[in-house]
Amino acid sequence: VPGFVSQARGLAPERIIRLEEDRVVCLDQRRLPDAEVDLECRSAADVAAAIRALAVRGAPLIGVAAAYGYALAAARGEDLAEAARELGATRPTAVNLAWALREMRDSGSDPAPLAERARAIHRDEVARCRAMAEHALTFFDPGSRPLTHCNTGGLATGGAGTALGAIVLAWERGLVDTVLVDETRPVLQGARLTAWELHGAGVPFALIADAAAPSLIARREATHVFVGADRIAANGDTANKVGTYPLALAAAGTGVPFVVVAPSTSVDLATSEGADIPIEERPADEVSERYEARNPAFDVTPAHLITAIVTEAGVSRAPFPQSLREAAA
Amino acid sequence: VPGFVSQARGLAPERIIRLEEDRVVCLDQRRLPDAEVDLECRSAADVAAAIRALAVRGAPLIGVAAAYGYALAAARGEDLAEAARELGATRPTAVNLAWALREMRDSGSDPAPLAERARAIHRDEVARCRAMAEHALTFFDPGSRPLTHCNTGGLATGGAGTALGAIVLAWERGLVDTVLVDETRPVLQGARLTAWELHGAGVPFALIADAAAPSLIARREATHVFVGADRIAANGDTANKVGTYPLALAAAGTGVPFVVVAPSTSVDLATSEGADIPIEERPADEVSERYEARNPAFDVTPAHLITAIVTEAGVSRAPFPQSLREAAA
């Protein structure tokens, strides 16, 4: 795909997801790390199904996927309003989806410019990842042992990643000793996807049970917590994969920096605070196929527990209502 | 087994573990809930192996198991000092093991009185469970939705349980709406053992990913947190299954009561504070068979996050150095 800058390490953006003439092709993340299998989506409905099933996930990447799905719908002569409705309804928490679909709707209905607009959204996400990682370097010192949650790498963004992109860049600069990775139940994005990416990049890491993270932070075996975001409210409250909030509680109680790394496309100035962010409840059988279960997929970390929010625009700190407005401008 | 009071609901104590003439027979907890299979231990070394492998687990129950293992060693003419050493080395964090072995050593070396002493330790644990549950009732109101971690029921005690025994009694008294159960990775004591016990007792519950618990507490979908303990230091700092500390952080931040339920045999006045409690690091392959992993099995909740500690002696509150000394007297 022309226009992509190649990645020194990690996944090529077009390996993660790409638009072809009559299909959207993406790496099926449900099969990783056991198999690297492409999933071919032949309609916007196929793309929506891939997002719902977590074959494609990660807030920035689902924005890219929705843009490609919309462009595919235009190429196939599908009803674009219906395609946008179906793509937009797949995941309620992340805001990137709604943003990408607005961008596409504002680009008319002709297939060629829509395909170009979708690829530009993907290229921009790649560029934002690079900028975020550079800005986040300021938090690392030699010997850092960052802890991270879920997957925020290439597989979550289509670029180099948000929090994980920053960690990998810091490791390349000699600033990281080892990485602690939450396995991230129930879907195990940490144990499957982050482990696969770090292993591929040659970065030393150890998986941990999610519930072990707070005590490892309290014992200062982790020196920093870096996470992504599905939606950042105007006041800095941040929705992210469930299990992020306990990391912030432990970090705040211990004086360990808790840093959110996310593109400005994840900042939602129209949502004033975390309580207004819808929290997706996913199917119970992801938790247990045998017994009753509850499965909230996200939690909200209140702004007062967050040390900084890094976007492609730079490092935002409290008071977030001001700094985020500037970052998202 | 004479002397046991039958349990209205739940597991008979002798079904969980019992001493026979030439063996210790216990329910193999590794196989639950798929199969109810007895494990026969023919020597103190067999009992030690069962404890190490988590076939028998739960702080109070490993105390009972160690006592039975010591009595079995006496019946077989094994070296009692060596049996005590091997049994005592199986799990470093819980203090019940050391307590039970001291009790046994102080009862001489004749097989018959040692068997009787071990059975008395088991009977006493059953009685302590009943007393703890009665004392803990004070925390429940109609409609309570307690959240619990790991397994603290019959399978952890040989009696009715500590935290889970209290929850089941409160449910029988009409005070519990539903129970939220942490699945408790990596060994899934919640998803396998607590779910099996609650299902058997007819108590409504929902399993959750461990990392989801703090946000459900913050949203007050849980009204109380009840947990057990592996060791309670003299100042009230409490070591329990890893993942307990984040529950306490969330509860304290939200004003939800965080209650530890444990027999006085889990209180260790000789350990002044949590930092002095050894934290067992279990095999990494419990977390991942594919990638590097860390596996601390316990964490320490500082006393200032604990609302109350319920023992068979009653409800202890801050200042714990005084109240626990009275409870353990």
XYZ file of C-alpha atoms in Angstrom:
658
model
C 0.000 0.000 0.000
C 1.660 3.272 -1.047
C 2.172 5.918 1.583
C 2.959 3.662 4.526
C 6.264 4.137 6.265
C 7.763 0.729 6.972
C 8.133 -0.306 10.606
C 11.622 -1.225 11.798
C 10.102 -3.849 14.096
C 6.630 -5.141 14.457
C 3.795 -5.495 12.079
C 3.392 -3.753 8.745
C 0.175 -1.706 8.839
C -1.206 -3.446 5.732
C -0.576 -6.834 7.389
C -2.946 -5.819 10.201
C -5.686 -4.492 7.926
C -6.032 -3.353 4.302
C -8.655 -2.456 1.748
C -8.553 -4.333 -1.543
C -10.826 -3.791 -4.521
C -13.630 -6.026 -3.324
C -12.761 -6.876 0.247
C -11.239 -5.777 3.556
C -8.498 -8.173 4.642
C -7.420 -8.278 8.282
C -5.357 -10.495 10.532
C -7.845 -12.617 12.499
C -6.857 -11.717 16.069
C -8.980 -14.497 17.525
C -6.515 -17.035 16.137
C -3.338 -15.439 17.497
C -0.830 -16.519 18.696
C -1.581 -20.031 17.463
C -2.055 -19.121 13.802
C -1.573 -16.074 11.558
C -4.700 -16.259 9.464
C -6.257 -13.571 7.277
C -9.958 -12.856 7.544
C -11.618 -11.645 4.336
C -14.604 -9.330 4.745
C -16.724 -9.029 1.592
C -19.248 -6.465 2.857
C -19.733 -3.826 5.529
C -21.769 -6.434 7.422
C -18.750 -8.770 7.364
C -16.547 -5.997 8.779
C -19.140 -5.290 11.484
C -19.243 -8.980 12.373
C -15.432 -9.082 12.580
C -15.460 -6.135 14.991
C -18.229 -7.632 17.153
C -16.391 -10.963 17.336
C -13.088 -9.267 18.314
C -11.350 -10.571 15.177
C -10.455 -6.878 14.800
C -10.219 -4.886 18.054
C -8.491 -1.944 19.702
C -10.092 1.499 19.628
C -7.900 3.085 16.915
C -7.999 -0.038 14.744
C -11.784 -0.360 14.858
C -11.945 3.229 13.613
C -9.744 2.246 10.672
C -11.760 -0.927 10.104
C -15.030 1.011 10.078
C -13.584 3.449 7.512
C -12.484 0.575 5.298
C -15.871 -1.114 5.751
C -17.641 2.072 4.697
C -15.399 2.406 1.621
C -16.086 -1.225 0.769
C -19.827 -0.584 1.038
C -19.455 2.298 -1.431
C -17.453 0.124 -3.842
C -20.165 -2.556 -3.669
C -23.005 -0.093 -4.071
C -24.416 -0.860 -0.605
C -26.698 1.586 1.219
C -24.135 3.832 2.940
C -26.457 5.030 5.712
C -27.240 1.416 6.602
C -23.535 0.483 6.450
C -22.676 3.362 8.786
C -25.468 2.372 11.174
C -24.359 -1.255 11.329
C -20.644 -0.448 11.686
C -21.336 2.233 14.293
C -23.408 -0.089 16.470
C -20.726 -2.763 16.874
C -18.970 -1.412 19.963
C -20.502 1.330 22.124
C -17.560 2.375 24.311
C -14.793 3.414 21.917
C -15.368 6.753 20.233
C -12.990 6.235 17.289
C -15.663 4.300 15.450
C -18.099 7.229 15.467
C -15.313 9.637 14.553
C -14.136 7.590 11.559
C -17.674 7.134 10.258
C -18.305 10.901 10.478
C -15.115 11.501 8.511
C -16.241 9.055 5.841
C -19.787 10.402 5.611
C -18.326 13.864 5.104
C -16.315 12.590 2.121
C -19.264 11.992 -0.203
C -20.386 8.731 -1.744
C -17.998 8.079 -4.635
C -15.981 4.867 -4.158
C -12.539 6.163 -5.197
C -12.289 9.180 -2.882
C -13.826 7.147 -0.042
C -11.181 4.455 -0.483
C -8.511 7.153 -0.446
C -10.046 8.789 2.641
C -10.098 5.448 4.515
C -6.444 4.795 3.626
C -5.585 8.308 4.781
C -7.276 7.635 8.130
C -5.105 4.533 8.455
C -1.932 6.432 7.459
C -2.775 9.178 9.945
C -3.223 6.603 12.718
C 0.236 5.220 11.878
C 1.715 8.713 12.096
C -0.095 9.428 15.371
C 1.372 6.225 16.862
C 4.875 7.355 16.005
C 4.331 10.799 17.499
C 2.778 9.415 20.690
C 5.690 7.045 21.257
C 8.198 9.901 20.906
C 6.261 12.073 23.377
C 5.937 9.205 25.872
C 9.712 8.681 25.996
C 9.904 11.441 28.583
C 8.476 9.060 31.193
C 11.156 6.385 30.843
C 14.489 6.141 32.620
C 17.107 3.433 32.089
C 15.960 0.273 33.852
C 12.251 1.054 33.608
C 9.899 -1.868 34.208
C 6.592 -0.751 32.705
C 3.387 -2.682 33.339
C 0.702 -2.740 30.670
C -2.790 -4.113 30.185
C -4.701 -5.571 27.248
C -3.143 -5.016 23.814
C -2.216 -1.551 22.639
C 0.275 -2.445 19.945
C 0.085 -2.754 16.188
C -2.866 -5.093 16.579
C -4.849 -2.359 18.346
C -3.995 0.529 16.058
C -2.886 -0.549 12.623
C 0.335 1.394 13.382
C 3.058 0.884 15.964
C 0.661 1.095 18.880
C -0.256 3.478 21.676
C 1.002 2.404 25.117
C 2.773 -0.647 23.708
C 4.278 1.375 20.868
C 5.761 3.714 23.462
C 7.137 0.795 25.485
C 8.734 -0.838 22.429
C 10.324 2.439 21.327
C 11.655 3.011 24.858
C 13.102 -0.504 24.793
C 14.795 0.217 21.463
C 16.324 3.287 23.112
C 17.714 1.134 25.940
C 15.358 2.453 28.596
C 13.383 -0.709 29.431
C 14.556 -3.618 31.559
C 11.500 -5.840 31.236
C 7.747 -5.471 30.697
C 5.002 -6.847 32.951
C 1.963 -7.817 30.869
C -1.496 -8.412 32.342
C -3.004 -11.475 30.694
C -6.317 -9.552 30.438
C -9.145 -11.944 31.032
C -11.557 -12.966 29.697
C -10.321 -12.633 26.097
C -6.607 -12.693 26.993
C -5.515 -9.846 24.739
C -2.385 -9.521 26.896
C -1.500 -13.211 27.048
C -2.201 -13.758 23.349
C -1.660 -10.502 21.466
C 0.722 -8.358 23.524
C 2.865 -11.411 24.286
C 2.940 -12.282 20.576
C 3.938 -8.727 19.611
C 6.634 -8.366 22.300
C 8.016 -11.812 21.516
C 8.160 -10.859 17.844
C 9.929 -7.605 18.664
C 12.417 -9.335 20.976
C 11.381 -7.337 24.049
C 11.735 -9.218 27.360
C 8.486 -9.557 29.284
C 6.593 -11.635 31.831
C 2.894 -12.385 31.791
C 1.006 -11.987 35.061
C -2.529 -12.699 36.220
C -4.489 -9.439 36.101
C -5.150 -9.616 39.824
C -1.410 -9.789 40.554
C -0.686 -6.408 38.971
C -1.729 -4.128 41.868
C 0.517 -5.871 44.395
C 3.456 -5.887 41.956
C 2.936 -2.140 41.566
C 2.737 -1.721 45.351
C 6.027 -3.647 45.678
C 7.483 -1.402 42.946
C 8.311 -4.344 40.717
C 6.582 -2.166 38.115
C 7.988 1.352 37.802
C 5.268 2.732 35.484
C 1.824 1.805 34.219
C 1.121 2.514 30.532
C -2.347 1.869 29.111
C -4.401 2.833 26.077
C -7.913 4.259 26.002
C -11.228 3.515 24.353
C -12.665 6.911 25.173
C -11.307 9.894 27.100
C -13.968 12.283 28.408
C -13.453 16.037 28.364
C -12.497 16.016 32.055
C -9.848 13.297 31.584
C -11.871 10.349 32.925
C -10.743 7.436 30.777
C -12.635 4.330 29.681
C -10.327 1.452 28.843
C -10.302 -2.347 28.954
C -11.761 -3.619 32.222
C -8.961 -3.965 34.761
C -7.377 -0.599 34.050
C -8.991 1.105 37.055
C -7.355 -1.186 39.679
C -3.954 -0.448 38.111
C -4.611 3.275 38.532
C -5.703 2.790 42.157
C -2.522 0.867 42.951
C -0.294 3.303 41.064
C -1.802 6.344 42.771
C -1.443 4.698 46.175
C 2.217 3.910 45.500
C 3.364 7.007 43.640
C 4.013 5.098 40.410
C 3.235 7.113 37.244
C 0.021 6.039 35.518
C 0.128 7.173 31.894
C -2.598 6.916 29.252
C -1.347 6.867 25.646
C -4.052 7.416 23.031
C -4.573 9.336 19.801
C -6.674 12.488 19.815
C -9.285 10.414 17.973
C -9.969 8.724 21.337
C -10.631 12.044 23.084
C -14.344 12.835 23.126
C -14.892 16.453 24.145
C -18.647 15.902 23.714
C -18.626 13.503 26.676
C -18.139 15.600 29.766
C -17.199 12.864 32.260
C -16.669 9.152 32.685
C -20.139 8.454 34.065
C -21.531 9.410 30.638
C -19.495 6.778 28.765
C -21.543 3.673 27.888
C -19.853 0.502 29.135
C -20.286 -2.460 26.818
C -21.400 -5.663 28.533
C -20.147 -8.549 26.405
C -21.503 -12.104 26.235
C -21.294 -14.000 29.537
C -19.831 -17.066 27.851
C -16.542 -15.217 27.360
C -16.197 -15.554 31.164
C -17.864 -18.925 31.777
C -19.604 -21.448 29.585
C -20.830 -23.333 32.630
C -22.153 -20.847 35.173
C -23.881 -17.448 35.201
C -21.460 -14.605 34.550
C -21.222 -10.852 34.147
C -18.859 -9.418 31.556
C -18.392 -5.639 31.552
C -15.687 -5.087 28.934
C -14.451 -1.682 30.102
C -14.019 0.378 33.228
C -13.566 4.074 33.877
C -10.466 5.477 35.554
C -11.189 8.860 37.143
C -8.943 11.670 35.969
C -7.516 12.345 39.428
C -5.714 8.961 39.304
C -4.039 9.732 35.942
C -0.524 11.199 35.858
C -0.647 12.193 32.194
C -2.433 11.574 28.912
C -0.102 11.367 25.906
C -1.562 12.082 22.463
C 0.161 12.833 19.167
C -0.038 16.500 20.213
C 2.113 15.978 23.297
C 1.799 15.318 27.025
C -1.423 16.528 28.680
C -1.540 16.909 32.454
C -4.108 18.129 34.968
C -6.152 20.245 34.702
C -7.280 17.972 31.861
C -10.323 20.014 30.797
C -7.863 22.618 29.497
C -4.978 20.419 28.339
C -7.199 17.949 26.478
C -9.053 20.729 24.701
C -5.713 21.963 23.414
C -4.532 18.452 22.473
C -7.712 17.658 20.569
C -7.817 21.005 18.784
C -16.716 -39.618 61.680
C -18.126 -39.155 65.163
C -18.297 -35.687 66.597
C -19.128 -33.827 63.391
C -22.270 -31.770 63.323
C -24.019 -32.312 59.999
C -24.250 -29.370 57.620
C -27.720 -28.339 56.497
C -26.307 -27.405 53.122
C -22.948 -27.887 51.597
C -20.254 -30.420 52.059
C -19.897 -32.813 54.963
C -16.517 -32.190 56.621
C -15.447 -35.817 56.205
C -16.235 -35.606 52.484
C -13.645 -32.821 52.168
C -10.940 -34.621 54.152
C -10.700 -37.489 56.606
C -8.143 -39.706 58.306
C -8.585 -43.440 57.906
C -6.434 -46.127 59.459
C -3.755 -46.167 56.788
C -4.509 -43.142 54.630
C -5.757 -39.567 54.411
C -8.623 -39.273 51.918
C -9.501 -35.905 50.441
C -11.610 -34.557 47.628
C -9.197 -33.774 44.774
C -9.922 -30.091 44.241
C -7.947 -30.009 40.978
C -10.690 -32.082 39.361
C -13.660 -29.935 40.461
C -16.170 -29.058 39.118
C -15.771 -31.618 36.345
C -15.427 -34.652 38.593
C -15.779 -35.488 42.294
C -12.788 -37.730 42.801
C -11.137 -38.808 46.048
C -7.383 -38.591 46.397
C -5.807 -41.176 48.709
C -2.627 -40.152 50.507
C -0.660 -43.091 51.928
C 2.124 -41.137 53.645
C 2.957 -37.689 54.987
C 4.869 -37.146 51.731
C 1.690 -37.887 49.786
C -0.201 -35.316 51.873
C 2.571 -32.764 51.315
C 2.428 -33.401 47.564
C -1.360 -32.954 47.585
C -0.964 -29.576 49.335
C 1.800 -28.422 46.969
C -0.296 -29.405 43.940
C -3.395 -27.576 45.281
C -5.392 -30.818 45.406
C -6.016 -29.640 48.987
C -5.913 -25.875 49.531
C -7.309 -23.061 51.658
C -5.439 -21.897 54.751
C -7.651 -23.576 57.383
C -7.907 -26.807 55.388
C -4.155 -27.135 54.857
C -3.798 -26.873 58.630
C -6.222 -29.782 59.021
C -4.495 -31.701 56.215
C -1.094 -31.229 57.837
C -2.480 -32.503 61.157
C -3.909 -35.586 59.467
C -0.671 -36.084 57.561
C 1.300 -35.955 60.808
C -1.085 -38.441 62.456
C -0.727 -40.724 59.421
C 3.051 -40.520 59.703
C 2.768 -41.617 63.349
C 0.482 -44.516 62.412
C 2.997 -45.652 59.782
C 6.014 -45.287 62.051
C 7.529 -42.519 59.883
C 10.098 -40.078 61.307
C 7.810 -37.421 62.800
C 10.370 -34.608 62.671
C 10.911 -35.271 58.975
C 7.143 -35.465 58.352
C 6.633 -32.124 60.110
C 9.467 -30.559 58.126
C 8.081 -31.761 54.800
C 4.476 -30.810 55.565
C 5.513 -27.423 56.973
C 7.521 -26.510 53.872
C 4.663 -26.963 51.411
C 3.196 -23.453 51.514
C 5.064 -20.521 53.075
C 2.330 -17.877 53.321
C -0.471 -19.446 55.370
C 0.278 -19.723 59.069
C -2.300 -22.419 59.876
C 0.107 -25.094 58.674
C 2.756 -24.115 61.229
C 0.144 -23.778 63.954
C -1.365 -27.232 63.310
C 2.050 -28.892 63.245
C 2.993 -27.258 66.562
C -0.249 -28.553 68.056
C 0.514 -32.051 66.806
C 4.138 -32.033 67.968
C 2.963 -31.033 71.433
C 0.676 -34.087 71.526
C 3.440 -36.681 71.749
C 4.228 -39.484 69.331
C 1.627 -42.190 70.005
C -0.592 -42.840 66.971
C -3.973 -43.016 68.727
C -3.850 -39.679 70.598
C -2.323 -37.997 67.526
C -5.211 -39.234 65.364
C -7.645 -37.948 67.962
C -5.815 -34.589 68.165
C -5.951 -34.195 64.368
C -9.666 -34.972 64.294
C -10.181 -32.465 67.117
C -8.373 -29.793 65.082
C -10.759 -30.539 62.218
C -13.816 -30.454 64.530
C -12.614 -27.171 66.023
C -12.249 -25.668 62.538
C -15.843 -26.697 61.781
C -17.025 -25.004 64.979
C -14.991 -21.875 64.243
C -16.614 -21.635 60.808
C -20.061 -21.698 62.363
C -19.151 -19.027 64.903
C -17.541 -16.757 62.268
C -20.605 -16.931 60.041
C -22.878 -15.937 62.922
C -20.645 -12.984 63.844
C -20.427 -11.844 60.206
C -24.218 -11.633 59.876
C -24.041 -8.166 61.398
C -22.668 -6.813 58.099
C -25.572 -7.971 55.927
C -28.825 -6.170 55.173
C -31.693 -7.495 53.035
C -30.685 -7.234 49.363
C -26.951 -7.440 49.993
C -24.813 -8.233 46.956
C -21.511 -9.460 48.397
C -18.452 -9.891 46.213
C -15.922 -12.570 47.085
C -12.575 -13.831 45.830
C -10.958 -17.245 45.557
C -12.650 -20.046 47.508
C -13.348 -19.680 51.198
C -16.046 -22.313 51.570
C -16.106 -25.897 52.762
C -13.327 -26.690 50.318
C -11.045 -24.155 52.002
C -11.772 -25.047 55.611
C -13.167 -28.543 56.048
C -16.162 -26.826 57.676
C -18.776 -24.427 56.345
C -16.209 -21.859 55.247
C -14.947 -18.454 56.298
C -16.110 -15.618 54.013
C -18.193 -17.958 51.861
C -19.678 -19.653 54.914
C -20.826 -16.229 56.112
C -22.321 -15.413 52.704
C -24.213 -18.718 52.511
C -25.584 -18.306 56.048
C -26.688 -14.749 55.224
C -28.395 -16.075 52.105
C -30.208 -18.702 54.185
C -31.381 -15.856 56.432
C -32.787 -14.011 53.391
C -30.195 -11.233 53.426
C -28.450 -11.873 50.089
C -29.728 -10.972 46.644
C -26.889 -12.399 44.576
C -23.157 -13.041 44.943
C -20.411 -11.749 42.638
C -17.586 -14.278 42.409
C -14.109 -13.449 41.100
C -12.951 -16.274 38.869
C -9.515 -16.037 40.565
C -6.864 -16.670 37.964
C -4.625 -18.469 37.439
C -6.004 -21.535 39.233
C -9.664 -20.439 39.024
C -10.642 -21.306 42.597
C -13.615 -18.947 42.207
C -14.788 -20.177 38.805
C -14.312 -23.840 39.722
C -14.693 -24.234 43.479
C -16.790 -21.320 44.761
C -19.130 -21.639 41.780
C -19.473 -25.370 42.465
C -20.229 -24.785 46.138
C -22.735 -21.961 45.551
C -24.434 -23.910 42.780
C -24.704 -26.896 45.106
C -26.165 -24.723 47.863
C -28.644 -23.087 45.485
C -27.289 -19.574 46.054
C -27.620 -17.237 43.030
C -24.292 -15.886 41.798
C -22.450 -14.527 38.774
C -18.831 -15.151 37.909
C -16.737 -12.158 36.881
C -13.217 -11.657 35.578
C -10.996 -10.648 38.505
C -10.160 -7.355 36.832
C -13.857 -6.451 36.587
C -14.390 -6.508 40.345
C -12.998 -3.049 41.227
C -15.248 -1.246 38.757
C -18.310 -3.240 39.857
C -17.493 -2.177 43.424
C -17.076 1.441 42.283
C -20.487 1.253 40.578
C -21.899 -0.266 43.805
C -23.077 -3.371 42.022
C -21.326 -5.047 44.953
C -22.447 -3.838 48.382
C -19.754 -5.644 50.414
C -16.470 -7.441 49.887
C -15.908 -10.598 51.970
C -12.604 -12.437 51.754
C -10.653 -15.004 53.737
C -7.038 -14.798 54.879
C -3.898 -16.878 54.694
C -2.139 -14.901 57.406
C -3.142 -11.866 59.436
C -0.232 -9.958 60.968
C -0.449 -8.475 64.461
C -1.192 -5.021 63.024
C -4.076 -6.305 60.849
C -2.224 -6.396 57.517
C -3.707 -9.422 55.754
C -2.133 -11.787 53.234
C -4.712 -13.504 51.062
C -5.034 -14.887 47.528
C -3.507 -12.504 44.992
C -6.176 -10.086 43.813
C -7.515 -9.291 47.275
C -5.609 -5.996 47.547
C -7.286 -4.359 44.491
C -10.689 -5.231 45.979
C -9.712 -3.447 49.176
C -8.468 -0.403 47.239
C -11.753 -0.155 45.336
C -13.872 -0.747 48.439
C -12.023 1.881 50.454
C -12.337 4.365 47.621
C -16.072 3.760 47.354
C -17.071 3.355 51.005
C -18.047 -0.296 50.562
C -17.277 -2.465 53.630
C -14.258 -4.737 53.161
C -14.483 -7.599 55.643
C -11.927 -10.348 56.306
C -13.383 -13.559 57.759
C -10.779 -15.957 59.151
C -10.301 -18.205 62.160
C -7.953 -17.135 64.946
C -5.608 -19.853 63.640
C -4.899 -17.488 60.709
C -3.860 -14.650 63.035
C -0.092 -14.605 63.554
C 0.801 -12.292 66.425
C 4.464 -13.208 65.890
C 4.403 -11.433 62.513
C 4.271 -7.739 63.244
C 3.246 -6.454 59.798
C 2.449 -7.471 56.246
C 5.922 -6.769 54.878
C 7.193 -9.645 57.043
C 4.849 -12.236 55.487
C 6.588 -14.431 52.881
C 4.713 -14.383 49.560
C 4.775 -17.709 47.750
C 5.725 -17.483 44.074
C 4.132 -20.465 42.353
C 5.192 -22.123 39.072
C 4.984 -19.809 36.057
C 3.207 -22.440 33.996
C 0.056 -21.907 36.060
C -0.124 -18.520 34.261
C 1.286 -19.411 30.821
C 2.713 -22.548 29.298
C 3.938 -20.594 26.279
C 5.598 -17.383 27.477
C 7.580 -16.176 30.491
C 5.370 -15.447 33.483
C 5.433 -14.334 37.112
C 3.058 -15.969 39.569
C 2.899 -14.452 43.069
C 0.096 -16.418 44.741
C -0.776 -13.912 47.468
C -0.874 -10.212 48.150
C -0.985 -8.119 51.300
C -3.867 -5.777 52.082
C -2.796 -3.062 54.505
C -4.865 -2.855 57.682
C -6.040 0.706 56.985
C -8.116 -0.593 54.035
C -9.894 -3.228 56.174
C -13.287 -2.444 57.732
C -13.294 -5.420 60.096
C -11.738 -8.821 60.722
C -14.233 -11.460 61.842
C -12.913 -14.445 63.793
C -14.736 -17.043 65.881
C -14.198 -14.666 68.818
C -16.228 -11.880 67.207
C -15.756 -8.741 65.133
C -12.360 -7.012 65.427
C -12.000 -3.418 64.271
C -9.219 -0.836 64.239
C -7.009 -0.417 66.185
C -6.235 -4.008 65.157
C -3.103 -4.446 67.287
C -5.406 -4.381 70.314
C -8.513 -6.069 68.899
C -6.614 -8.945 67.264
C -4.622 -9.636 70.439
C -7.928 -10.045 72.250
C -9.436 -12.171 69.459
C -6.453 -14.507 69.311
C -6.154 -14.843 73.074
